[in-house]
Short mmCIF file of C-alpha atoms and ligand atoms in Angstrom, two decimals:
data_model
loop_
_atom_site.label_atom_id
_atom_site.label_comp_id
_atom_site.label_asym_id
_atom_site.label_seq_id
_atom_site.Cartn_x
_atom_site.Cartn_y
_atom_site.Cartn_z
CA UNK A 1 5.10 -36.86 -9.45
CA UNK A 2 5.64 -38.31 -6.00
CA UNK A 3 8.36 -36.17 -5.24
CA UNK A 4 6.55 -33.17 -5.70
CA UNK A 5 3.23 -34.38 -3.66
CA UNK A 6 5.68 -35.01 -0.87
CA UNK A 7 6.52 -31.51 -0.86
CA UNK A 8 10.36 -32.17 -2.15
CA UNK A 9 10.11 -29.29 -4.57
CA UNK A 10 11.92 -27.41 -2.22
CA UNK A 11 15.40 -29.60 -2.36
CA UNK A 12 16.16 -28.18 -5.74
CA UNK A 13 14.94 -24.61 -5.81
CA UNK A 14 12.62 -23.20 -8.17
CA UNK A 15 10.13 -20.65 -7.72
CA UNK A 16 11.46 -19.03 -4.14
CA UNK A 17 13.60 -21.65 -3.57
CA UNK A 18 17.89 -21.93 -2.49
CA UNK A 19 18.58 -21.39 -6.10
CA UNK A 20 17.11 -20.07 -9.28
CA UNK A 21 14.41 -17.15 -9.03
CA UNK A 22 14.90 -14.79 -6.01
CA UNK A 23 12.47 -14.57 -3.25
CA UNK A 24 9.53 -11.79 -2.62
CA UNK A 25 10.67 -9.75 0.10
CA UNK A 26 7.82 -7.75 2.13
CA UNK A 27 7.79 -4.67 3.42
CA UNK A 28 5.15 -2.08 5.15
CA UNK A 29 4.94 1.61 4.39
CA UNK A 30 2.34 4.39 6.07
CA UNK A 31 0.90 7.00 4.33
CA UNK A 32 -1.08 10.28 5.20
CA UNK A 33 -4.63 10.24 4.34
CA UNK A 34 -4.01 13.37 2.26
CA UNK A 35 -1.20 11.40 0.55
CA UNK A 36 -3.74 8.49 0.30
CA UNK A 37 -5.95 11.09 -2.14
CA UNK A 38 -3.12 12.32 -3.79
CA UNK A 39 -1.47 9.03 -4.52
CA UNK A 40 2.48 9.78 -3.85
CA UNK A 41 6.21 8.47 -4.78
CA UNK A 42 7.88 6.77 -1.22
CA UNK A 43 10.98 4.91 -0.76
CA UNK A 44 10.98 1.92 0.77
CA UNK A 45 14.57 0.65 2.39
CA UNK A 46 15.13 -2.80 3.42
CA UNK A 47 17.56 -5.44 3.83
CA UNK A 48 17.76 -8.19 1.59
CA UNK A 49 19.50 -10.68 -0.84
CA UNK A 50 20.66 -8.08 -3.59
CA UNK A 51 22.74 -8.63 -6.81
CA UNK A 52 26.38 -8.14 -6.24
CA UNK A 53 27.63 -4.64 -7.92
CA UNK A 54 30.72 -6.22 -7.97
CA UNK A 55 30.06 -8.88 -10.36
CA UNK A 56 26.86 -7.72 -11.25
CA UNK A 57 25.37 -10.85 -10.64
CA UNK A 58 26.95 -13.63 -12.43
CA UNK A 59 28.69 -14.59 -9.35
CA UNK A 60 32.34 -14.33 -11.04
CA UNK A 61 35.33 -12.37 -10.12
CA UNK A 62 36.45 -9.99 -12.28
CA UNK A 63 38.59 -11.53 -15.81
CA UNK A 64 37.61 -15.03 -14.59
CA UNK A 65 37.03 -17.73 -17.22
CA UNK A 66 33.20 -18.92 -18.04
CA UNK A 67 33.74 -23.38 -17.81
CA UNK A 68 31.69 -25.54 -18.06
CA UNK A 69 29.83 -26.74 -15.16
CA UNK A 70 31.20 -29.85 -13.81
CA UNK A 71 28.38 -30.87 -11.56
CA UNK A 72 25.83 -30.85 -14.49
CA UNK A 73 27.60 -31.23 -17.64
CA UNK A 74 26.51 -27.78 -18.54
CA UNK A 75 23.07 -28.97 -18.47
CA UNK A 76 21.69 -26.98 -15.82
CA UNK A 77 19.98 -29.56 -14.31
CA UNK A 78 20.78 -32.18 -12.09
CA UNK A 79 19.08 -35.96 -11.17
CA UNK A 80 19.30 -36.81 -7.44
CA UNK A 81 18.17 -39.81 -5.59
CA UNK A 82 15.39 -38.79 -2.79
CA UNK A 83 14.48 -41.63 -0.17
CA UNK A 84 10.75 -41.67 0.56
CA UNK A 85 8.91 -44.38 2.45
CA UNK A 86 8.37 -45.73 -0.98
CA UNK A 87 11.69 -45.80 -1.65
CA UNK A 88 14.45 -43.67 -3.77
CA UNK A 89 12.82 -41.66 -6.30
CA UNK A 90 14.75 -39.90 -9.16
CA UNK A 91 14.41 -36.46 -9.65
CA UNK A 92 15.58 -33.49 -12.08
CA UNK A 93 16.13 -30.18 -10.36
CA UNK A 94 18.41 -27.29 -11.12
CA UNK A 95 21.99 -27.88 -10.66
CA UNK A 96 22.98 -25.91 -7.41
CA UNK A 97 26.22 -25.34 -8.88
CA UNK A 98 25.90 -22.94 -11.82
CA UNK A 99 21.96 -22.20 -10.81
CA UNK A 100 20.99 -23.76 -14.23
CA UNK A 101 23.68 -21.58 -15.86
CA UNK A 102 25.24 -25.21 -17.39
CA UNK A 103 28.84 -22.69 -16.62
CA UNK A 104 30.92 -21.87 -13.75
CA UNK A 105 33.59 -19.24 -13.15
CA UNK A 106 37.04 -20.31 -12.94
CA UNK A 107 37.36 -17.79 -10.11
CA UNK A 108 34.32 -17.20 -8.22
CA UNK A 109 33.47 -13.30 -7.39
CA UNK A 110 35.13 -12.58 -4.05
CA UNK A 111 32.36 -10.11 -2.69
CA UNK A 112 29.52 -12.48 -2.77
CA UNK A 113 31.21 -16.21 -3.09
CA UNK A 114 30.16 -16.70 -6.43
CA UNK A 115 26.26 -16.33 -5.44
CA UNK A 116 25.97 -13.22 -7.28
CA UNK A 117 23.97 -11.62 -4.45
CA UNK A 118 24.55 -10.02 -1.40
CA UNK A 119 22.63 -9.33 1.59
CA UNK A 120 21.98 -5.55 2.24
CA UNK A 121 19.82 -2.54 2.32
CA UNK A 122 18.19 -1.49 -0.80
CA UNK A 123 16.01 1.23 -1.70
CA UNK A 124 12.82 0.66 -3.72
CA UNK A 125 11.06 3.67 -5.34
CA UNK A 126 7.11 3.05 -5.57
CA UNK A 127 4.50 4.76 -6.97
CA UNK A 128 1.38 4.63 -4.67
CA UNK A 129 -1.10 4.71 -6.71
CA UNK A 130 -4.53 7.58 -5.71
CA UNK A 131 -7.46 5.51 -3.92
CA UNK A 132 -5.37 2.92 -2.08
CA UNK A 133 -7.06 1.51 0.65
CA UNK A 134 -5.54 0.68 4.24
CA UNK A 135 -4.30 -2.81 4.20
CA UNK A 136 -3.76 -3.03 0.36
CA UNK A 137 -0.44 -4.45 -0.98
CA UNK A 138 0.84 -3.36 -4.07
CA UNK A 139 3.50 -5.89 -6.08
CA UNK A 140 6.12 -3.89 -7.68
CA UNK A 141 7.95 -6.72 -10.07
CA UNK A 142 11.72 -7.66 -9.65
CA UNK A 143 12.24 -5.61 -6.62
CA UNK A 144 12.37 -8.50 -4.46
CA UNK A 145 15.57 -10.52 -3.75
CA UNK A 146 18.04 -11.22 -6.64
CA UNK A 147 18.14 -14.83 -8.18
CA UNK A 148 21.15 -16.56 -7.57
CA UNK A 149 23.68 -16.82 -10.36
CA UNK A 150 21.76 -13.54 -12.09
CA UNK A 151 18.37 -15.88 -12.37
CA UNK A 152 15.51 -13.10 -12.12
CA UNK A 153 14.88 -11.58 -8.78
CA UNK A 154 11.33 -11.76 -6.84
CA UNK A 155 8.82 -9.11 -6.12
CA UNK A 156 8.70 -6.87 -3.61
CA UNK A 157 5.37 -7.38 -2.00
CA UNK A 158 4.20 -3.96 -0.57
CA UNK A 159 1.75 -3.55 2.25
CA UNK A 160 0.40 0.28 2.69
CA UNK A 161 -1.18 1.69 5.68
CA UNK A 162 -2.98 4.29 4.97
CA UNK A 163 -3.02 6.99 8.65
CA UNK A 164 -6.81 8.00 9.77
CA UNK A 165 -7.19 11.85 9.50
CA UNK A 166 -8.64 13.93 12.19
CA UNK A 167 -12.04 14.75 11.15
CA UNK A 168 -12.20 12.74 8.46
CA UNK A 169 -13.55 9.12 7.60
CA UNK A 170 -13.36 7.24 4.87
CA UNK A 171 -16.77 5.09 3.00
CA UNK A 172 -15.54 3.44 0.06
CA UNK A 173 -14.71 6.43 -2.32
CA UNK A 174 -16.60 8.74 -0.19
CA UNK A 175 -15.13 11.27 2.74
CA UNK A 176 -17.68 11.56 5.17
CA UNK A 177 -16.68 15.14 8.12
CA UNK A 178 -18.69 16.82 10.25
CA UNK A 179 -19.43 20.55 10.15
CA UNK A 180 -20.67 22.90 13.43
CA UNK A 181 -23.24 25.46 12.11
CA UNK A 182 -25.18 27.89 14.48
CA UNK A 183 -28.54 27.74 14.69
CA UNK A 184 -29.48 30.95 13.02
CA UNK A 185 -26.96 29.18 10.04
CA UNK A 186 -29.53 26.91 10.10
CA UNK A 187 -32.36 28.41 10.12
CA UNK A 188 -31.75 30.94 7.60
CA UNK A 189 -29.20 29.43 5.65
CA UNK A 190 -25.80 30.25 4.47
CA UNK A 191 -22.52 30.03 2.80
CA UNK A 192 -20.45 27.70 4.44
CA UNK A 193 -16.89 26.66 4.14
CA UNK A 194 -15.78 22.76 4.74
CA UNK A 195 -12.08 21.74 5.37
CA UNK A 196 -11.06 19.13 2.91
CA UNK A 197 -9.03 16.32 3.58
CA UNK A 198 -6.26 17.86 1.60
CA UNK A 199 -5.56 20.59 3.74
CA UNK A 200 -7.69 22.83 1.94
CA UNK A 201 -11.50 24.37 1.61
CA UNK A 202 -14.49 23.88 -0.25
CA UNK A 203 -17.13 26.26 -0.12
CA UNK A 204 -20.90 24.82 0.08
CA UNK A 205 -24.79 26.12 0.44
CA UNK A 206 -26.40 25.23 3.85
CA UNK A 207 -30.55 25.43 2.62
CA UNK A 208 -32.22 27.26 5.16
CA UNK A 209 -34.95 25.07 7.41
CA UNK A 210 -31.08 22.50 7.36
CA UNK A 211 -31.86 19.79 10.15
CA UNK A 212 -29.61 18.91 12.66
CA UNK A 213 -27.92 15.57 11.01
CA UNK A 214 -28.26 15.79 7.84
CA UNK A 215 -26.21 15.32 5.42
CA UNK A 216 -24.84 17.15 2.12
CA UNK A 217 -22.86 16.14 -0.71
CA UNK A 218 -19.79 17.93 -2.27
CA UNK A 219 -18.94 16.08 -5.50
CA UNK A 220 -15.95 15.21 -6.33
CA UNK A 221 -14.17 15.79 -3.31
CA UNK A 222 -13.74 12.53 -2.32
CA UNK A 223 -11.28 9.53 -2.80
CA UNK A 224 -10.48 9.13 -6.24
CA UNK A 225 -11.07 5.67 -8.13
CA UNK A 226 -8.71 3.33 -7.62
CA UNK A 227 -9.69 1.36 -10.87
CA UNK A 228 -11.54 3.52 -12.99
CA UNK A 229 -11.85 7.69 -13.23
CA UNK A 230 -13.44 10.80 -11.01
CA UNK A 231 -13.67 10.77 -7.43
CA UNK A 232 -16.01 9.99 -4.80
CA UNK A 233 -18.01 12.66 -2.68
CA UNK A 234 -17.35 14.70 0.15
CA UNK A 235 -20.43 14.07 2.53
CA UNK A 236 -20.68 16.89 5.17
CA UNK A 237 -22.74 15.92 8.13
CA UNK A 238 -24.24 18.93 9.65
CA UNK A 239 -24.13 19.62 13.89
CA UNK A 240 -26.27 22.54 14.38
CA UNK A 241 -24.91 24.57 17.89
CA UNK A 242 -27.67 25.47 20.25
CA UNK A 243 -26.71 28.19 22.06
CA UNK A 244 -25.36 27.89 25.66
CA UNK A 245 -24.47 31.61 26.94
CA UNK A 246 -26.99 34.18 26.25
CA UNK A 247 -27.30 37.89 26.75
CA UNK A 248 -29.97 39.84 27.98
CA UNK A 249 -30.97 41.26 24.42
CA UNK A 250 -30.49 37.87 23.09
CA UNK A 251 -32.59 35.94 25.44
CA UNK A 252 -35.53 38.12 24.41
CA UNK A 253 -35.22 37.64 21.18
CA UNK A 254 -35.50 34.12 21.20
CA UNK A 255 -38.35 34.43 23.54
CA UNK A 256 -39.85 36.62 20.75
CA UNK A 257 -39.75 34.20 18.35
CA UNK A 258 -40.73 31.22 20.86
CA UNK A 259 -43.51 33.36 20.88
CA UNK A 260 -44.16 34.51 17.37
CA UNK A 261 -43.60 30.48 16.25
CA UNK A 262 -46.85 29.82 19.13
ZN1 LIG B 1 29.72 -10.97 -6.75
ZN1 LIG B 2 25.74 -26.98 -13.20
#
């Protein structure tokens, strides 16, 4: 098909196209991280070529008569002539008419002109599914712009941005934070408690003899699975504080042990 190497598919519609099947529309949303882990219900609202609620697509006006469509026949499609450096080529493309219908209105819908679709803002309700990761788009079917003549409608392509946390990074389904213990903490060891993501706590066992870096695992505390079940980890990267202020009494006791340790 010479036409259609020569990038003519456009002339008649089709997939995207001036008539038939709507187009995607795109959008952007940003979520919280802690909405990232909890997956969450947003609405999106943006402008685009909706179906008419006054004709409810079919592009007629109230009581008007369904005829047949004169430009096609009531075919739905249409041949047209296209001149190429090869000369005219024939081709068969939906009629622009009735938008493949093969029927007209005998009074088109007054709102939207008989396109059945009008531009203007629409609210989308998506589910953002646990797990998503920054960048991701989700397709939620039909939600993009209406087909013309009530043809089926696009998708609405949805790009998420997921918001860093303070404190927080993300490693694939893991959470990686950082946690200030005091040096006795560390040498003796102790009950700990770690701020989730979530706005929360998790409690934890720091071993004593902990080294300075190291790094502990909560499980399942992390991102849950996009595709598949559980969650990630929680990795808790221990800072141990050396102290910078110290009494007297305090001084001496450290000296003690500098001296006990040899
Ligand atoms: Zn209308
Ligand atoms: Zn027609």
């Amino acid at each position: 098909d010479l036409g259609e190497m020569f990038g003519f598919g456009d002339i008649f519609g089709g997939a995207g196209g001036a008539s038939g099947r709507g187009r995607d529309a795109q959008a952007e949303v940003t979520i919280t991280f802690a909405e990232m882990i909890g997956g969450v219900k947003k609405t999106v609202t943006l402008p685009l070529q909706a179906k008419c609620e006054k004709c409810g697509g079919t592009g007629g006006a109230p009581g008007a008569k369904e005829e047949t469509c004169r430009t096609c026949g009531g075919r739905g499609r249409v041949n047209k002539q296209i001149k190429t450096m090869f000369g005219a080529i024939a081709r068969s493309g939906t009629c622009p008419d009735c938008a493949g219908r093969g029927k007209t209105f005998s009074q088109k819908c007054p709102d939207c002109g008989g396109a059945g679709r009008l531009k203007r803002k629409v609210s989308v309700e998506v589910d953002i599914p646990p797990g998503i990761g920054d960048g991701q788009t989700i397709v939620v079917s039909g939600k993009g712009e209406a087909g013309v003549g009530g043809a089926p409608a696009g998708d609405l392509l949805l790009t998420v941005r997921v918001s860093p946390a303070e404190g927080f990074e993300r490693r694939g389904d893991n959470i990686l934070t950082r946690r200030h213990i005091s040096f006795a903490q560390a040498a003796l060891g102790d009950k700990i408690e770690v701020k989730t993501p979530e706005g929360g706590t998790v409690k934890m066992k720091v071993p004593a003899g902990t080294q300075p870096g190291e790094i502990f695992r909560v499980r399942g505390r992390g991102v849950p699975r996009l595709r598949g079940f559980g969650r990630g980890d929680l990795l808790v990267e221990i800072l141990v504080d050396v102290p910078t202020k110290l009494s007297r009494s305090q001084k001496e006791l450290i000296k003690q042990l500098r001296d006990l340790s040899g």
